[in-house]
Short mmCIF file of C-alpha atoms and ligand atoms in Angstrom, two decimals:
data_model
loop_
_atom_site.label_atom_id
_atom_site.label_comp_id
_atom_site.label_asym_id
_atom_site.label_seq_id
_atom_site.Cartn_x
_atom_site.Cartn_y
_atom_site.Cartn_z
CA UNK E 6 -37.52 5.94 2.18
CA UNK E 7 -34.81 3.86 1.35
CA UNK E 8 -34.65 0.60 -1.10
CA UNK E 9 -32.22 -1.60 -0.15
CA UNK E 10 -32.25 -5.79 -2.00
CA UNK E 11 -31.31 -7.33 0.88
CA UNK E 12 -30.88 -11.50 0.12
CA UNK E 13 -32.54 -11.34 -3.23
CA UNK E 14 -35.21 -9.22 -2.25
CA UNK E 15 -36.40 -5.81 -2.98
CA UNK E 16 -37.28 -3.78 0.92
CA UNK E 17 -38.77 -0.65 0.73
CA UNK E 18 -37.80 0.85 4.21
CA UNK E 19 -38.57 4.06 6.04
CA UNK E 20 -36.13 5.02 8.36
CA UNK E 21 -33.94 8.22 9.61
CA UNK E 22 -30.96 9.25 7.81
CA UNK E 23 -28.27 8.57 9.64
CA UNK E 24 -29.93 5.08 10.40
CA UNK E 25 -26.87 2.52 10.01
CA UNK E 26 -26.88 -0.49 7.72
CA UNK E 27 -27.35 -3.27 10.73
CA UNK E 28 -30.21 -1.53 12.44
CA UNK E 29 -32.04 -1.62 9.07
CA UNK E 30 -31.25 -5.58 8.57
CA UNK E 31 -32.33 -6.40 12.12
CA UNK E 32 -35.19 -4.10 13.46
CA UNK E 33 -36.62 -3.36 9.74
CA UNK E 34 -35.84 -6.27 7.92
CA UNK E 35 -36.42 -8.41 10.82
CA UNK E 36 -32.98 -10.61 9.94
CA UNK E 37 -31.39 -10.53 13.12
CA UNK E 38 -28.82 -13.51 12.36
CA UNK E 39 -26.94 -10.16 11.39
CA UNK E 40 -24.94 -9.59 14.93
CA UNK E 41 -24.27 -6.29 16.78
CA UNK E 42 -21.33 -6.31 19.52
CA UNK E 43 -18.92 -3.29 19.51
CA UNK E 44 -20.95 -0.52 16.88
CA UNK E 45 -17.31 0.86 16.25
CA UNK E 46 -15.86 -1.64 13.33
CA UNK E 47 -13.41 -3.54 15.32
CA UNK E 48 -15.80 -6.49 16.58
CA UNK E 49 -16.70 -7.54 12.79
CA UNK E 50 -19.48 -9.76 14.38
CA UNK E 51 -22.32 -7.22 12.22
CA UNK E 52 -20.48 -8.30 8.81
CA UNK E 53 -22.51 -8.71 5.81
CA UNK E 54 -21.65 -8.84 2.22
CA UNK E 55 -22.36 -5.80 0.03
CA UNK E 56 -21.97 -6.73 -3.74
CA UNK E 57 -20.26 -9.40 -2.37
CA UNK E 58 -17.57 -7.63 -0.41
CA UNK E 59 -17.72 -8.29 3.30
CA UNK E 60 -18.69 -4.79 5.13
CA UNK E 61 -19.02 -3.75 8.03
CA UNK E 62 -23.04 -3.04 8.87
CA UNK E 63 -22.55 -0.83 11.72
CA UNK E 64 -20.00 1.55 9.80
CA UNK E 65 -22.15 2.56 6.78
CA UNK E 66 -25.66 4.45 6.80
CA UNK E 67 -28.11 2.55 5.25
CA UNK E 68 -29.12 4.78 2.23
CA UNK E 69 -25.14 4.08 1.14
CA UNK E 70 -26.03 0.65 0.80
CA UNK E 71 -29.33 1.34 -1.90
CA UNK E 72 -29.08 0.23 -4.76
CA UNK E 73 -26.62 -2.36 -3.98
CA UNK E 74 -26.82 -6.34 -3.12
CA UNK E 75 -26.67 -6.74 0.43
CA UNK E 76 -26.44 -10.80 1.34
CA UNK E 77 -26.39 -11.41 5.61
CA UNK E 78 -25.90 -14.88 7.11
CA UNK E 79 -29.91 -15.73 6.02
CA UNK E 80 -29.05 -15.35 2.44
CA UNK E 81 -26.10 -18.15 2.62
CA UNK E 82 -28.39 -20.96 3.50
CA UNK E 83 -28.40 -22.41 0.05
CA UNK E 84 -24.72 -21.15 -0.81
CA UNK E 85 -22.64 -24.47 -0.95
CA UNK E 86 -19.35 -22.58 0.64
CA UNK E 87 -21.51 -21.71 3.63
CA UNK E 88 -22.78 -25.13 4.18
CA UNK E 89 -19.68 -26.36 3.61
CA UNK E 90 -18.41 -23.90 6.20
CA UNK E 91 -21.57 -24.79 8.86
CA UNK E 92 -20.41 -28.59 8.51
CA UNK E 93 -16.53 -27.90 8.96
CA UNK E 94 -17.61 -25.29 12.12
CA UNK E 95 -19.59 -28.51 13.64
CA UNK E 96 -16.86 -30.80 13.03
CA UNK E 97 -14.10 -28.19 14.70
CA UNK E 98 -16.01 -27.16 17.25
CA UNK E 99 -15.37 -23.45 16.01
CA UNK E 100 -18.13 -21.73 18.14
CA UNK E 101 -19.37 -21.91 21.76
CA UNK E 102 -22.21 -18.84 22.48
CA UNK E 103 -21.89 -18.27 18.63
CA UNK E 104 -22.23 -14.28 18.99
CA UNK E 105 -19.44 -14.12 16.59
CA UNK E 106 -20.19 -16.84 14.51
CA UNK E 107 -22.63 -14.82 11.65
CA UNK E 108 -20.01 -12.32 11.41
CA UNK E 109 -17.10 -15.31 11.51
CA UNK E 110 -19.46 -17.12 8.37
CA UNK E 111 -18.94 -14.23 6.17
CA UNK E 112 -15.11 -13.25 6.52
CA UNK E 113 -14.91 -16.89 6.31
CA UNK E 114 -17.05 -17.49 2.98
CA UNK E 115 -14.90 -14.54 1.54
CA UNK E 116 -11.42 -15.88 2.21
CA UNK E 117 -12.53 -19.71 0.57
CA UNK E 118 -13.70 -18.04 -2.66
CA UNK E 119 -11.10 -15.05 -2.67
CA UNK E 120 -8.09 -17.11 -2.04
CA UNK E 121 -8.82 -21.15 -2.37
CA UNK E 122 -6.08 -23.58 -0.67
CA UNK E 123 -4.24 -20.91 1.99
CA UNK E 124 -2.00 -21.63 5.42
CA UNK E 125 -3.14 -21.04 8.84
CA UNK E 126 -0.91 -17.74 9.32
CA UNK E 127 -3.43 -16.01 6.37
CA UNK E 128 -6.05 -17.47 7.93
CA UNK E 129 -5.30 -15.72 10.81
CA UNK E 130 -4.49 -12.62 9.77
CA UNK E 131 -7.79 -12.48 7.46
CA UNK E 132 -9.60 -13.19 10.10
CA UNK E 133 -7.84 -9.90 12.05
CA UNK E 134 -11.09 -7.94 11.86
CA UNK E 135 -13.27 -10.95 13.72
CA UNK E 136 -13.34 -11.11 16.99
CA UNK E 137 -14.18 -14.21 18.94
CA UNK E 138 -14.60 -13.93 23.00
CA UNK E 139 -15.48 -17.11 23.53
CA UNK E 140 -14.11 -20.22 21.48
CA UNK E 141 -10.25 -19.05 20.71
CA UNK E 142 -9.43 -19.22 17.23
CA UNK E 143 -8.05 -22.66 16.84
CA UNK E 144 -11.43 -24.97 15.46
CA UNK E 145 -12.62 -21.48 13.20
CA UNK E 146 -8.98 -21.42 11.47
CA UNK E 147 -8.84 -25.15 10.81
CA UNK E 148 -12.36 -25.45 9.64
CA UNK E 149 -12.07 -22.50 7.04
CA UNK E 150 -8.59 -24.27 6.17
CA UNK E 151 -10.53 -27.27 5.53
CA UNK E 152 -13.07 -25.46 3.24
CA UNK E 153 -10.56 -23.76 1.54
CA UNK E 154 -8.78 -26.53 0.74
CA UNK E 155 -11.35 -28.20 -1.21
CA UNK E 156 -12.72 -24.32 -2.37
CA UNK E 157 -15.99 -25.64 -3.29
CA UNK E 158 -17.07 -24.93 -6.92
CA UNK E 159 -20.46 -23.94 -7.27
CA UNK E 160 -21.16 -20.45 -6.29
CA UNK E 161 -24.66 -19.47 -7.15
CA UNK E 162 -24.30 -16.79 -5.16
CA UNK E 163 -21.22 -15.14 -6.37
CA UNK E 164 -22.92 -15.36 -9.66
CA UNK E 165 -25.72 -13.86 -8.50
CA UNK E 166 -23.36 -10.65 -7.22
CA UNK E 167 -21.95 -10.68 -10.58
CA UNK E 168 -25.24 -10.02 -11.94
CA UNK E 169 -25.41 -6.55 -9.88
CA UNK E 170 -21.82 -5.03 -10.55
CA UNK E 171 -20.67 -1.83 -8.36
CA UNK E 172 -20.21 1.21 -10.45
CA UNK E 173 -16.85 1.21 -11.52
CA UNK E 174 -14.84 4.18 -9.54
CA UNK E 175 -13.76 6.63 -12.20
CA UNK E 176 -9.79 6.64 -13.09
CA UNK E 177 -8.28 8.81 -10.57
CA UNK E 178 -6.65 11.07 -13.04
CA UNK E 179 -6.40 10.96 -16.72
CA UNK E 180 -2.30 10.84 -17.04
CA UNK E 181 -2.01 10.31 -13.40
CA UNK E 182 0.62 7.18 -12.66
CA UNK E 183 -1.36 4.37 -10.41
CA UNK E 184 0.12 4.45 -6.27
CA UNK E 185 2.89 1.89 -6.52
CA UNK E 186 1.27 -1.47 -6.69
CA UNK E 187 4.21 -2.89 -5.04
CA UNK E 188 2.55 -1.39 -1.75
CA UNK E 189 0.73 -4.98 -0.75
CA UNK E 190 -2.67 -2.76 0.64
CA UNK E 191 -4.62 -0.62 -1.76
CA UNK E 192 -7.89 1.61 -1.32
CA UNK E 193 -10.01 4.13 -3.41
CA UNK E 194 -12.03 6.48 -1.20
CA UNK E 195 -14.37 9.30 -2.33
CA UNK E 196 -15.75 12.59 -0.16
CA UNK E 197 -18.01 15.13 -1.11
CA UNK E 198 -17.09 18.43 0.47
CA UNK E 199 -19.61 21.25 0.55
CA UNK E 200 -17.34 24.02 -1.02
CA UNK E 201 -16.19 24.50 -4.90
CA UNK E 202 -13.12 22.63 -6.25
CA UNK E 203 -11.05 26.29 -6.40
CA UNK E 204 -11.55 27.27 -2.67
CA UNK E 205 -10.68 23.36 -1.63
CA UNK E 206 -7.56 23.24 -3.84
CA UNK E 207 -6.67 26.61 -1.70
CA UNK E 208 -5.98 24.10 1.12
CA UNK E 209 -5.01 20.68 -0.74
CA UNK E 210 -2.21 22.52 -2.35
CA UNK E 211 -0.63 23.84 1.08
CA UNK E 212 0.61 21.44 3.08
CA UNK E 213 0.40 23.38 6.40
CA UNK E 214 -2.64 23.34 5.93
CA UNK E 215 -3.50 19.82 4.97
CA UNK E 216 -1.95 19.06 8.41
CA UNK E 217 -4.13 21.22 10.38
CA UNK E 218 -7.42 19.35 8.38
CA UNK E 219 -5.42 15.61 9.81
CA UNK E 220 -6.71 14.82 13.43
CA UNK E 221 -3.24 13.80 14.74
CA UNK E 222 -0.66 15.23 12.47
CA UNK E 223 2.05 17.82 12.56
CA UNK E 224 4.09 19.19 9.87
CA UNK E 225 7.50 19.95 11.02
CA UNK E 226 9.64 21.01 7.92
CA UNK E 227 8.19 21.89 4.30
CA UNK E 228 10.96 22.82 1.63
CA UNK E 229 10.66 21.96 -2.08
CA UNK E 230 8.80 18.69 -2.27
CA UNK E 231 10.77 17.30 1.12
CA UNK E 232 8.22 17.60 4.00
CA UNK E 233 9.18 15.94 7.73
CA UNK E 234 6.05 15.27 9.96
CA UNK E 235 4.15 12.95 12.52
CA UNK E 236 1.67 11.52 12.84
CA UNK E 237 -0.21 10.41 16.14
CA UNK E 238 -2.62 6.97 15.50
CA UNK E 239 -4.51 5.31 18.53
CA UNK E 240 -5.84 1.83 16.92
CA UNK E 241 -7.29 -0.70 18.91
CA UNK E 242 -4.53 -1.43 21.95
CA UNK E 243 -1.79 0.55 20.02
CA UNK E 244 -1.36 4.23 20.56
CA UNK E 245 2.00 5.36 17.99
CA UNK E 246 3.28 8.41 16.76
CA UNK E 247 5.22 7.95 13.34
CA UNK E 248 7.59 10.69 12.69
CA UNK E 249 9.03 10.24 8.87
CA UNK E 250 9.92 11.92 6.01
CA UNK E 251 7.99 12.24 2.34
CA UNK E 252 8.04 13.33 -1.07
CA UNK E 253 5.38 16.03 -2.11
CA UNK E 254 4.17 16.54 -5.35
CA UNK E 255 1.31 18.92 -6.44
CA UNK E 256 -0.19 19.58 -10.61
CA UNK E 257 -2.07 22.68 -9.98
CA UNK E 258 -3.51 21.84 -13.55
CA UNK E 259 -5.50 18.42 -12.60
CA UNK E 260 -5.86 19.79 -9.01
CA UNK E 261 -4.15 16.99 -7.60
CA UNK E 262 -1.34 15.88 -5.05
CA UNK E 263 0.35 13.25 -4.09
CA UNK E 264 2.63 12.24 -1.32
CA UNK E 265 5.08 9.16 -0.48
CA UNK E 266 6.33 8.68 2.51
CA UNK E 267 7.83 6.40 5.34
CA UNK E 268 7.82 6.22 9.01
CA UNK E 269 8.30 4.21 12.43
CA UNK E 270 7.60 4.75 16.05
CA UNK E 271 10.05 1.61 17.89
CA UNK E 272 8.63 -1.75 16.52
CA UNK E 273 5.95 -0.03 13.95
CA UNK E 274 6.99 1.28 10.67
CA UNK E 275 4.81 2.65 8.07
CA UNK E 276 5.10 3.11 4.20
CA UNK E 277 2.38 4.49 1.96
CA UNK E 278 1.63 6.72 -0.99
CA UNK E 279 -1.92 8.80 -1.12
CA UNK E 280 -2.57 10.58 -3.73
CA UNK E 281 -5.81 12.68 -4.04
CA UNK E 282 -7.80 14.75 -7.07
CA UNK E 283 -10.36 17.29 -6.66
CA UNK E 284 -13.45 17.21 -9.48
CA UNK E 285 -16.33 19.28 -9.14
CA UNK E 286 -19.90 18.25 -8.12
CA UNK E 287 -22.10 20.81 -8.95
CA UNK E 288 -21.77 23.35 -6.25
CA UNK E 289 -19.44 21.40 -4.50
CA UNK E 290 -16.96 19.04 -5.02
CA UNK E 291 -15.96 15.65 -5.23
CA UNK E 292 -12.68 14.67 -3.46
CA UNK E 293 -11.02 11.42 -4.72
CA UNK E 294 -8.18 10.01 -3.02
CA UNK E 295 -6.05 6.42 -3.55
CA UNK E 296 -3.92 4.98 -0.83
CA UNK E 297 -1.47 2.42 -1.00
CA UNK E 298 0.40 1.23 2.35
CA UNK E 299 2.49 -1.22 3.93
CA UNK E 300 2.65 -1.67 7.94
CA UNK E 301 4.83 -3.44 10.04
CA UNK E 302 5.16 -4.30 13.58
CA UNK E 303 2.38 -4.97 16.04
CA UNK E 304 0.26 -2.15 14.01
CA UNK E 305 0.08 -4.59 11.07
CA UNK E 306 -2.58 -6.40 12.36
CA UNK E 307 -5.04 -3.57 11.14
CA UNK E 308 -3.46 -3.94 7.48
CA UNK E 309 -6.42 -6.08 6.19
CA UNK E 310 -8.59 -4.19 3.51
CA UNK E 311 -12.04 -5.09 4.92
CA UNK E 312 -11.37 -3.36 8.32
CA UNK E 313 -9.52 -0.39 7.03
CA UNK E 314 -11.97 0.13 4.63
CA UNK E 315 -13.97 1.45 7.27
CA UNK E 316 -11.64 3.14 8.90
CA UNK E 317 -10.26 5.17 6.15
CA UNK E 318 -13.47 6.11 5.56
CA UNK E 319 -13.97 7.85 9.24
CA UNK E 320 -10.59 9.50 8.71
CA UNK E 321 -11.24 10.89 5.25
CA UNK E 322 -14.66 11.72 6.70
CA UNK E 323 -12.94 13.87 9.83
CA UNK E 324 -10.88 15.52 6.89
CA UNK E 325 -13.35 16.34 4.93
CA UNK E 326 -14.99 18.32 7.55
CA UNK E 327 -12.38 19.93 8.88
CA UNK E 328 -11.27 20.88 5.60
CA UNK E 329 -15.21 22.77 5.34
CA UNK E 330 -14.54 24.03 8.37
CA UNK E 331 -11.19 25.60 7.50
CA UNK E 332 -12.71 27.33 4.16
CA UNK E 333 -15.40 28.96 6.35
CA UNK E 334 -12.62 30.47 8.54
CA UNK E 335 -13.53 27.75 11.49
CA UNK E 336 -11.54 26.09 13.93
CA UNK E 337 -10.67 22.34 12.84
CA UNK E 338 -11.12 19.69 14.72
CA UNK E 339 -8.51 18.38 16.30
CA UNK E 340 -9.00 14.90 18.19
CA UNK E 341 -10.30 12.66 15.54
CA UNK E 342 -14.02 10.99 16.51
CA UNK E 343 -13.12 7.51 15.68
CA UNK E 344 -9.67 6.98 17.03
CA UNK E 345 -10.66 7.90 20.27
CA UNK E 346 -13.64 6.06 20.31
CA UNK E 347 -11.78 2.75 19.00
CA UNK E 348 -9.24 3.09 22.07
CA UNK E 349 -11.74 3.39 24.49
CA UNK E 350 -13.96 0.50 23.21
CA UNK E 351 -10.31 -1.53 23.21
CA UNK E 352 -9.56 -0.55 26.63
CA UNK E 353 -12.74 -1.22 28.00
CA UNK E 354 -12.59 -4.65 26.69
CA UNK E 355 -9.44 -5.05 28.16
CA UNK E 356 -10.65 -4.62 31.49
CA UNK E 357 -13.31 -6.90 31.35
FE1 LIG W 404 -19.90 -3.73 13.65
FE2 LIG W 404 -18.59 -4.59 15.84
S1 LIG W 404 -20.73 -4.28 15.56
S2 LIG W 404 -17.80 -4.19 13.84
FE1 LIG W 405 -18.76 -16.90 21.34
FE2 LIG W 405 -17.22 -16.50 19.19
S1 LIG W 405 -18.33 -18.28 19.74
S2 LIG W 405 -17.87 -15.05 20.65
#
């Protein structure tokens, strides 16, 4: 049994474990304005708002999502952004079949009351993690510039959201300097990992092996703090390999690491600091990591929070696992379950 408070309202709801979030809105709920097209996060047409933060239904289990406010396109029709939204849509002619268009309402809602008056290149890139097949782009950007132009005041909703607050995510380590905030992206991830914070340390402190846990990446040269790697990424159309250099630093006494490093494969270059902390968890432990990271080139595309969110949180997943696996004396992994799956959802769309 799960309880979710989906639009306001309390839903006790029996379903399998690994049940995602949008199966339980539409087939147990029964809210099916919530939309399903690609089941991988790149579509964005099943996004909903948990505690107010647009999410990605079809990337978290449902049982992640108890406790918290969930809001879908149903739970807007009172919220004066969204009506001012539906009006501006209608007016710009921003949707055709409308598949998108649930998924479209709630990236949209979030970039009027997250950033007010803003120009049609943010627009676009906000909207990075939508995906319309039918209508273009042109009416949905110019009716959210509209909206956001006049960034409607009253927000029952977002007070509403307020009322429910998230857990705040503990500080990552007690003396521990913040990942540069110059970085313009930023993202706190935890993992539970089924073996005790000494035998994971083992293998967080050793870069070698770190690499081996990393679907994709390949330590080449370790001396001091220096280590030279790459780093292969398939993400949507873009398959890259980023070979760069980074700074490692390790405090054996707060069991944590962190690493800042840079870079580029032709017109893609990467930048970005992670820094991780082991804590236990009973038993087991509880792996906290913070990432900071710029992107440029075509690859930048992906650089919005909202879609990496989910992202990140298949990588750290494939990690996390084949850091288990490791400690057991198992082979890892290698080929990581969601990039592959991401490039062949992109490349069958492609040739469609
Ligand atoms: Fe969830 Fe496409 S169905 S992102
Ligand atoms: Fe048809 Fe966007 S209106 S997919």
């Amino acid at each position: 049994m799960i309880t979710l408070h989906v639009n306001g309202a309390r839903r006790e709801v029996s379903a399998p474990a690994r049940t995602h979030l949008a199966d339980v809105i539409r087939e147990h709920c029964g809210l099916t304005g919530t939309h399903l097209g690609c089941e991988q996060g790149v579509c964005g047409a099943c996004t909903v708002l948990v505690n107010g933060a647009p999410t990605r239904s079809c990337l978290i289990y449902a049982h992640e999502a108890a406790g918290m406010e969930v809001t879908t396109i149903e739970g807007l029709d009172e919220d004066p952004v969204a009506e001012a939204l539906r009006a501006a849509f209608n007016r710009h002619h921003a949707l055709q079949c409308g598949y998108c268009t649930p998924g479209m309402m709630m990236t949209a809602r979030d970039i009027v009351i997250r950033l007010g008056a803003v120009d049609e290149t943010r627009i676009r890139d906000e909207l990075a993690g939508n995906l319309c097949r039918c209508t273009g782009y042109r009416g949905i950007v110019r009716a959210i510039a509209e909206v956001a132009a006049t960034r409607p005041a009253a927000l029952p909703l977002a007070r509403r959201e307020a009322a429910i607050p998230a857990p705040p995510p503990p500080p990552l380590a007690v003396n521990a300097p913040p990942v540069d905030a110059a970085l313009p992206n930023h993202l706190e991830h935890r993992e539970t990992l089924a073996i005790p914070p000494d035998v994971a340390w083992l293998i967080l402190s050793d870069p070698a092996r770190i690499a081996d846990c990393v679907p994709g990446m390949r330590l080449i040269r370790h001396e001091g703090t220096l280590v030279e790697g790459e780093m292969a990424v398939s993400l949507g159309p873009f398959a890259v390999r980023f070979a760069g250099l980074g700074t490692l630093t390790l405090d054996q006494a707060a069991r944590m690491g962190r690493l800042r490093g840079q870079g580029r494969d032709g017109a893609n270059g990467a930048e970005g600091e992670v820094q991780w902390r082991l804590e236990p968890d009973g038993e087991a432990s509880r792996l906290l990591l913070e990432l900071g990271w710029r992107l440029t080139g075509p690859l930048a595309q992906f650089s919005r929070p909202a879609l990496l969110r989910g992202v990140v949180a298949a990588m750290a997943a494939d990690f996390a696992r084949n850091l288990e696996r490791q400690a057991r004396g198992e082979a890892v992994v290698a080929k990581a379950s969601f990039w592959g799956l991401l490039l062949g959802w992109w490349r069958a769309l492609i040739r469609r």
